[in-house]
Each structure stands twice: as structure tokens, then as C-alpha cells.
């Protein structure tokens, strides 16, 4: 008797820019605001994690909680707190996620000050795809007016000195693509079968 194994198809996530992103009234959405260079001029984080894979996990996390994820490119800043705050202000639920090209991520809420936030994930080299999925899940829970436990993160004091120079270069490259006072742009997501 011959045994057959079914291979699951594999998909890659690709982004495509649309028009100007506007605020929505959809209470069941979380807006993910990516940096100016994210998956456009830079395609991997500090630890070579593909941006498409990260977006795929963030979106999956939001959708697993029964909410809708919308992705926008924030062009006016390279500061992750302001990206997340801008995303929260576009979101019908008032909850947004900001992510820099290097991988640093923030969950934000519309009615907080820009440099305040719900959760900050500053040690990007320690974030895994599973962590990004959990970030999406927690953002969705905040959008449902729940008070989830913060996403557990690993802390390593040696990460900062090890990646400091590379992180600075990533930030400089991202900042080169900032367009002062630019409106955010909608990103359409395409799943491409591998």
C-alpha cells in the first residue's frame, strides 16, 4: 500500500501601495502602520527576518481574534511610537501597531499621548514570528476593550551593544525615506503562492 503525503501550499506576502489612507469607523479593525522603508527599501529586520513574514504573523494574530487588520505606510516619521499612534488614529477601534524596518514594534491607543503606549517591543533582535503573532492578538484584544496580559518577551542586556551599530544604520536608512507632512498610504496585501 502506497502512502501519500499532502504538501500544504506555501504563500509569501507581498505589499502594494494604494492611495492615501483615511480614518475608518470600523470598530473591529486594528491598523498596522509600517515605516517608510518597510518592505520597500528594506526587506528584512536586524536579524534578517523577512518583513513579509512579520506582516503575515501580525495580520494572522489580529484575524485569529476575529478582527480585521488594515496595513498602512506611515511616511511622515521614522519614530515607531508616532507610527503606532498614527495607525491608532486611523483605526476605527482606536488601536494601532507600529513597526520599524529593524523590527521594533509598539501597540498604541488613539487617546494616549504619542510617546505613551500600551506595549513596547524595543529589543527587535529577540522578537520571533510567534511573538509578532502574539502582538497582533493582543492588539485585537485591546480593540475589543479587553485588558490582556502583556506579550511575554525575552530580555537580554547584550542585545543592545551587539546590534547598536546595525540598528543605527537601519534607522538612518529608514529616516532617509521620511516625507515631512506626508499622508499615510494604504498598503494592499497580496498572497503569492510559492
CSV table of C-alpha atoms in Angstrom, one decimal:
chain,number,residue,atom,x,y,z
A,1,UNK,CA,0.0,0.0,0.0
A,2,UNK,CA,1.4,3.3,-1.1
A,3,UNK,CA,1.3,6.2,1.4
A,4,UNK,CA,0.8,9.7,0.0
A,5,UNK,CA,1.7,12.9,1.8
A,6,UNK,CA,-0.2,16.0,1.0
A,7,UNK,CA,2.1,19.1,0.9
A,8,UNK,CA,0.5,22.2,2.2
A,9,UNK,CA,0.9,25.2,-0.2
A,10,UNK,CA,3.3,27.9,0.9
A,11,UNK,CA,2.5,31.6,0.5
A,12,UNK,CA,4.6,34.7,0.5
A,13,UNK,CA,3.0,38.1,1.4
A,14,UNK,CA,3.7,41.0,-0.9
A,15,UNK,CA,2.7,44.6,-0.4
A,16,UNK,CA,1.4,47.0,-3.0
A,17,UNK,CA,0.8,50.7,-2.4
A,18,UNK,CA,-2.6,52.3,-2.9
A,19,UNK,CA,-4.0,55.7,-2.3
A,20,UNK,CA,-4.0,57.9,0.8
A,21,UNK,CA,-5.1,56.1,3.9
A,22,UNK,CA,-8.0,57.6,5.8
A,23,UNK,CA,-9.6,57.2,9.2
A,24,UNK,CA,-12.2,54.5,9.4
A,25,UNK,CA,-15.1,53.9,11.7
A,26,UNK,CA,-14.9,50.2,11.6
A,27,UNK,CA,-14.8,49.2,15.3
A,28,UNK,CA,-13.5,45.7,14.6
A,29,UNK,CA,-10.2,46.8,13.0
A,30,UNK,CA,-6.6,47.2,14.0
A,31,UNK,CA,-4.4,49.3,11.8
A,32,UNK,CA,-0.8,48.2,11.3
A,33,UNK,CA,1.4,51.2,10.5
A,34,UNK,CA,4.8,50.3,8.9
A,35,UNK,CA,7.7,52.6,8.5
A,36,UNK,CA,8.6,54.5,5.3
A,37,UNK,CA,11.2,51.9,4.2
A,38,UNK,CA,9.4,48.8,5.5
A,39,UNK,CA,9.3,46.1,2.7
A,40,UNK,CA,10.0,48.8,0.1
A,41,UNK,CA,13.6,49.9,0.6
A,42,UNK,CA,14.5,47.5,3.3
A,43,UNK,CA,13.1,43.9,3.3
A,44,UNK,CA,14.5,42.3,6.5
A,45,UNK,CA,14.9,43.1,10.2
A,46,UNK,CA,18.1,43.4,12.1
A,47,UNK,CA,18.2,39.5,12.4
A,48,UNK,CA,17.3,39.0,8.7
A,49,UNK,CA,13.6,38.2,9.4
A,50,UNK,CA,11.6,38.9,6.2
A,51,UNK,CA,9.2,41.8,6.6
A,52,UNK,CA,6.5,39.9,4.7
A,53,UNK,CA,6.7,37.1,7.2
A,54,UNK,CA,6.3,39.6,10.1
A,55,UNK,CA,3.2,41.2,8.5
A,56,UNK,CA,1.7,37.8,7.8
A,57,UNK,CA,2.0,36.9,11.5
A,58,UNK,CA,0.7,40.3,12.8
A,59,UNK,CA,-2.3,40.0,10.5
A,60,UNK,CA,-2.9,36.4,11.4
A,61,UNK,CA,-2.8,37.3,15.1
A,62,UNK,CA,-5.4,40.0,14.6
A,63,UNK,CA,-7.6,37.8,12.5
A,64,UNK,CA,-7.4,34.8,14.9
A,65,UNK,CA,-9.1,37.1,17.4
A,66,UNK,CA,-11.9,37.7,15.0
A,67,UNK,CA,-10.9,41.3,13.9
A,68,UNK,CA,-9.8,42.9,10.7
A,69,UNK,CA,-6.3,44.1,10.1
A,70,UNK,CA,-5.5,47.0,7.8
A,71,UNK,CA,-2.0,47.9,6.8
A,72,UNK,CA,-0.7,51.5,6.0
A,73,UNK,CA,2.7,53.0,5.3
A,74,UNK,CA,3.5,55.9,7.6
A,75,UNK,CA,5.7,58.3,5.7
A,76,UNK,CA,5.9,61.4,8.0
A,77,UNK,CA,8.2,59.8,10.6
A,78,UNK,CA,10.6,57.0,11.4
A,79,UNK,CA,9.8,57.0,15.1
A,80,UNK,CA,7.9,53.8,16.0
A,81,UNK,CA,5.8,55.5,18.7
A,82,UNK,CA,4.5,58.0,16.2
A,83,UNK,CA,3.9,55.4,13.6
A,84,UNK,CA,1.8,53.4,16.0
A,85,UNK,CA,0.0,56.5,17.2
A,86,UNK,CA,-0.8,57.5,13.6
A,87,UNK,CA,-2.1,53.9,13.0
A,88,UNK,CA,-4.3,54.1,16.1
A,89,UNK,CA,-5.7,57.4,14.9
A,90,UNK,CA,-6.6,55.8,11.5
A,91,UNK,CA,-8.2,52.8,13.2
A,92,UNK,CA,-11.9,52.6,13.9
A,93,UNK,CA,-11.2,50.8,17.1
A,94,UNK,CA,-8.5,53.3,18.2
A,95,UNK,CA,-5.8,50.6,18.3
A,96,UNK,CA,-2.8,50.6,16.1
A,97,UNK,CA,0.5,48.7,15.8
A,98,UNK,CA,3.6,50.5,14.6
A,99,UNK,CA,6.7,48.7,13.2
A,100,UNK,CA,10.0,49.9,12.0
A,101,UNK,CA,12.1,48.2,9.4
A,102,UNK,CA,14.5,47.0,12.0
A,103,UNK,CA,11.6,45.2,13.8
A,104,UNK,CA,10.9,47.4,16.8
A,105,UNK,CA,7.2,47.3,17.4
A,106,UNK,CA,4.6,49.2,19.5
A,107,UNK,CA,0.9,48.7,20.3
A,108,UNK,CA,-0.7,52.1,20.7
A,109,UNK,CA,-4.1,53.6,21.6
A,110,UNK,CA,-5.6,56.7,20.0
A,111,UNK,CA,-6.4,58.5,23.2
A,112,UNK,CA,-2.8,58.2,24.7
A,113,UNK,CA,-0.1,60.7,24.1
A,114,UNK,CA,2.2,59.8,21.2
A,115,UNK,CA,5.2,58.8,23.4
A,116,UNK,CA,2.9,56.7,25.7
A,117,UNK,CA,1.8,53.3,24.5
A,118,UNK,CA,0.1,50.1,25.5
A,119,UNK,CA,3.1,47.8,24.8
A,120,UNK,CA,6.6,48.4,23.5
A,121,UNK,CA,8.9,45.7,22.0
A,122,UNK,CA,12.2,47.5,21.8
A,123,UNK,CA,14.6,44.6,21.6
A,124,UNK,CA,13.8,43.7,18.0
A,125,UNK,CA,16.5,41.1,17.6
A,126,UNK,CA,14.8,38.9,20.3
A,127,UNK,CA,11.4,39.0,18.6
A,128,UNK,CA,10.2,35.8,16.9
A,129,UNK,CA,7.5,35.3,14.4
A,130,UNK,CA,5.5,33.7,17.2
A,131,UNK,CA,5.9,37.0,19.2
A,132,UNK,CA,4.7,39.0,16.3
A,133,UNK,CA,1.6,36.8,16.1
A,134,UNK,CA,1.0,37.4,19.8
A,135,UNK,CA,1.4,41.2,19.3
A,136,UNK,CA,-1.4,41.0,16.7
A,137,UNK,CA,-3.6,39.0,19.1
A,138,UNK,CA,-3.0,41.5,21.9
A,139,UNK,CA,-3.8,44.4,19.7
A,140,UNK,CA,-7.0,42.8,18.7
A,141,UNK,CA,-7.9,42.2,22.4
A,142,UNK,CA,-7.3,45.8,23.2
A,143,UNK,CA,-9.5,46.7,20.3
A,144,UNK,CA,-12.2,44.6,21.9
A,145,UNK,CA,-11.8,46.7,25.1
A,146,UNK,CA,-10.2,43.8,26.9
A,147,UNK,CA,-7.1,44.1,29.2
A,148,UNK,CA,-4.8,41.3,28.1
A,149,UNK,CA,-1.6,40.3,29.8
A,150,UNK,CA,1.4,41.9,28.0
A,151,UNK,CA,3.1,39.7,25.4
A,152,UNK,CA,6.0,38.0,27.2
A,153,UNK,CA,9.3,39.0,25.8
A,154,UNK,CA,12.9,37.8,26.4
A,155,UNK,CA,15.3,40.4,27.8
A,156,UNK,CA,19.0,40.2,27.0
A,157,UNK,CA,21.3,43.0,28.2
A,158,UNK,CA,23.8,42.1,25.5
A,159,UNK,CA,21.5,42.6,22.6
A,160,UNK,CA,21.8,46.4,22.7
A,161,UNK,CA,25.6,46.6,22.4
A,162,UNK,CA,25.7,43.7,19.9
A,163,UNK,CA,23.2,45.4,17.5
A,164,UNK,CA,23.7,49.1,18.3
A,165,UNK,CA,25.7,50.0,15.1
A,166,UNK,CA,23.4,47.9,12.8
A,167,UNK,CA,20.3,49.4,14.4
A,168,UNK,CA,21.6,52.9,13.9
A,169,UNK,CA,22.3,52.2,10.2
A,170,UNK,CA,18.8,50.8,9.8
A,171,UNK,CA,17.3,53.9,11.4
A,172,UNK,CA,19.3,56.2,9.3
A,173,UNK,CA,18.2,54.4,6.1
A,174,UNK,CA,14.6,54.4,7.2
A,175,UNK,CA,14.8,58.1,8.1
A,176,UNK,CA,16.1,58.9,4.5
A,177,UNK,CA,12.6,57.9,3.2
A,178,UNK,CA,10.6,60.1,5.6
A,179,UNK,CA,8.5,62.7,3.8
A,180,UNK,CA,7.7,65.6,6.0
A,181,UNK,CA,3.9,66.1,6.5
A,182,UNK,CA,3.1,63.3,4.1
A,183,UNK,CA,-0.3,61.5,4.4
A,184,UNK,CA,-0.2,57.7,5.2
A,185,UNK,CA,-0.6,55.4,2.3
A,186,UNK,CA,-2.8,52.3,2.1
A,187,UNK,CA,-0.9,49.0,1.6
A,188,UNK,CA,-2.7,46.2,-0.2
A,189,UNK,CA,-1.7,42.7,0.7
A,190,UNK,CA,-1.2,40.0,-1.9
A,191,UNK,CA,-0.6,36.4,-1.1
A,192,UNK,CA,1.6,34.8,-3.7
A,193,UNK,CA,1.8,31.0,-3.8
A,194,UNK,CA,5.4,29.7,-3.8
